[in-house]
Amino acid sequence: QVQLVESGGGSVQAGGSLRLSCKGSRVTQKMGWFRQDVGKEREGVAALYTAVSSSIYADSVEGRFTVSYDSAENTLYLQMNDLKSEDTGMYYCASGPFTPYTKTQMLSADEYTSWGEGTQVTVAS
């Protein structure tokens, strides 16, 4: 099991930016960000393989969010720009083994085995 610790959440006005961080206890093949708002299902936001730079995004955040990985720090980041009220939710970091590189599988919570506690993001309109 991998321990994951998120940080960087907070409250911002619409149009603002936040940067989330996720420190892992060891290197894993795949890491991703998910979010869940009250009364809604958990949805995949962005994911990548830690060994390569290619990343995948949900359509709702494409062009606004950027996911990156620092191998020296074993830390996953999510830079969120032009935030909207619908981006509000608890953001979770997750890690998992290799899966086929498709948007469906990379952003499916079922394909991840370790989860952080989450960090809250609130965007006021």
mmCIF file of N, CA, C and O in Angstrom, residues 1 7 20 27 29 35 40 44 48 52 56-57 61 71 73 80 86 89-90 95 101 107 119 125:
data_model
loop_
_atom_site.group_PDB
_atom_site.id
_atom_site.type_symbol
_atom_site.label_atom_id
_atom_site.label_comp_id
_atom_site.label_asym_id
_atom_site.label_seq_id
_atom_site.Cartn_x
_atom_site.Cartn_y
_atom_site.Cartn_z
ATOM 1 N N GLN A 1 0.845 -1.193 0.000
ATOM 2 C CA GLN A 1 0.000 0.000 0.000
ATOM 3 C C GLN A 1 0.882 1.247 0.000
ATOM 4 O O GLN A 1 1.923 1.282 0.661
ATOM 5 N N SER A 7 -2.158 18.238 -0.413
ATOM 6 C CA SER A 7 -2.152 19.574 0.186
ATOM 7 C C SER A 7 -2.432 20.591 -0.905
ATOM 8 O O SER A 7 -2.373 20.273 -2.100
ATOM 9 N N LEU A 20 -2.460 21.988 -6.359
ATOM 10 C CA LEU A 20 -2.522 20.878 -5.422
ATOM 11 C C LEU A 20 -1.245 20.054 -5.518
ATOM 12 O O LEU A 20 -0.655 19.918 -6.594
ATOM 13 N N VAL A 27 7.436 5.220 -5.222
ATOM 14 C CA VAL A 27 7.090 5.403 -6.630
ATOM 15 C C VAL A 27 6.082 4.338 -7.062
ATOM 16 O O VAL A 27 6.200 3.173 -6.696
ATOM 17 N N GLN A 29 3.435 3.232 -10.673
ATOM 18 C CA GLN A 29 3.416 3.379 -12.122
ATOM 19 C C GLN A 29 2.482 4.469 -12.602
ATOM 20 O O GLN A 29 2.764 5.160 -13.580
ATOM 21 N N ARG A 35 -12.017 13.939 -8.105
ATOM 22 C CA ARG A 35 -12.738 14.878 -7.260
ATOM 23 C C ARG A 35 -14.158 14.379 -7.037
ATOM 24 O O ARG A 35 -14.705 13.611 -7.829
ATOM 25 N N LYS A 40 -22.551 13.823 -5.473
ATOM 26 C CA LYS A 40 -22.118 13.423 -6.810
ATOM 27 C C LYS A 40 -21.143 12.264 -6.739
ATOM 28 O O LYS A 40 -20.539 12.000 -5.699
ATOM 29 N N GLY A 44 -12.822 11.180 -12.370
ATOM 30 C CA GLY A 44 -11.422 11.370 -12.690
ATOM 31 C C GLY A 44 -11.195 12.726 -13.322
ATOM 32 O O GLY A 44 -11.977 13.153 -14.177
ATOM 33 N N LEU A 48 -1.561 10.375 -15.113
ATOM 34 C CA LEU A 48 -0.369 10.160 -15.924
ATOM 35 C C LEU A 48 0.380 8.924 -15.448
ATOM 36 O O LEU A 48 0.155 8.417 -14.347
ATOM 37 N N VAL A 52 6.653 8.631 -17.794
ATOM 38 C CA VAL A 52 6.600 9.397 -19.043
ATOM 39 C C VAL A 52 5.823 10.689 -18.794
ATOM 40 O O VAL A 52 5.178 10.863 -17.779
ATOM 41 N N ILE A 56 -3.473 12.613 -19.276
ATOM 42 C CA ILE A 56 -4.851 12.552 -19.756
ATOM 43 C C ILE A 56 -5.730 13.399 -18.859
ATOM 44 O O ILE A 56 -5.531 13.417 -17.639
ATOM 45 N N TYR A 57 -6.711 14.075 -19.468
ATOM 46 C CA TYR A 57 -7.580 14.966 -18.725
ATOM 47 C C TYR A 57 -9.050 14.686 -19.023
ATOM 48 O O TYR A 57 -9.410 14.278 -20.121
ATOM 49 N N VAL A 61 -11.983 19.735 -17.764
ATOM 50 C CA VAL A 61 -10.834 20.518 -17.264
ATOM 51 C C VAL A 61 -9.758 20.717 -18.314
ATOM 52 O O VAL A 61 -8.772 21.425 -18.061
ATOM 53 N N SER A 71 9.745 13.422 -10.166
ATOM 54 C CA SER A 71 10.267 12.114 -9.765
ATOM 55 C C SER A 71 11.236 12.219 -8.595
ATOM 56 O O SER A 71 11.314 11.311 -7.764
ATOM 57 N N GLU A 73 11.032 14.153 -6.069
ATOM 58 C CA GLU A 73 10.262 14.323 -4.826
ATOM 59 C C GLU A 73 9.134 13.306 -4.697
ATOM 60 O O GLU A 73 8.448 13.289 -3.667
ATOM 61 N N MET A 80 -4.365 24.253 -11.295
ATOM 62 C CA MET A 80 -5.736 24.519 -11.709
ATOM 63 C C MET A 80 -5.897 26.016 -11.963
ATOM 64 O O MET A 80 -5.740 26.822 -11.040
ATOM 65 N N GLU A 86 -18.179 24.914 -10.667
ATOM 66 C CA GLU A 86 -18.377 23.468 -10.815
ATOM 67 C C GLU A 86 -17.113 22.661 -10.533
ATOM 68 O O GLU A 86 -17.153 21.426 -10.520
ATOM 69 N N GLY A 89 -15.131 20.792 -4.865
ATOM 70 C CA GLY A 89 -15.226 19.420 -4.406
ATOM 71 C C GLY A 89 -14.005 19.018 -3.609
ATOM 72 O O GLY A 89 -13.067 19.797 -3.448
ATOM 73 N N MET A 90 -14.055 17.789 -3.100
ATOM 74 C CA MET A 90 -12.899 17.210 -2.430
ATOM 75 C C MET A 90 -12.026 16.569 -3.501
ATOM 76 O O MET A 90 -12.516 15.767 -4.309
ATOM 77 N N SER A 95 -3.049 6.336 -6.641
ATOM 78 C CA SER A 95 -1.991 5.662 -7.383
ATOM 79 C C SER A 95 -2.430 4.247 -7.708
ATOM 80 O O SER A 95 -3.292 3.670 -7.022
ATOM 81 N N TYR A 101 -3.533 2.644 -21.813
ATOM 82 C CA TYR A 101 -3.528 4.111 -21.816
ATOM 83 C C TYR A 101 -4.731 4.634 -22.593
ATOM 84 O O TYR A 101 -4.613 5.131 -23.709
ATOM 85 N N LEU A 107 -8.860 7.328 -16.097
ATOM 86 C CA LEU A 107 -9.667 8.174 -15.220
ATOM 87 C C LEU A 107 -10.757 7.399 -14.480
ATOM 88 O O LEU A 107 -11.688 7.996 -13.946
ATOM 89 N N THR A 119 -8.202 16.834 -0.279
ATOM 90 C CA THR A 119 -8.057 18.240 0.077
ATOM 91 C C THR A 119 -9.208 19.005 -0.574
ATOM 92 O O THR A 119 -9.519 18.783 -1.740
ATOM 93 N N SER A 125 -18.602 31.662 -6.955
ATOM 94 C CA SER A 125 -18.943 32.310 -8.231
ATOM 95 C C SER A 125 -19.259 33.787 -8.017
ATOM 96 O O SER A 125 -19.410 34.236 -6.891
#
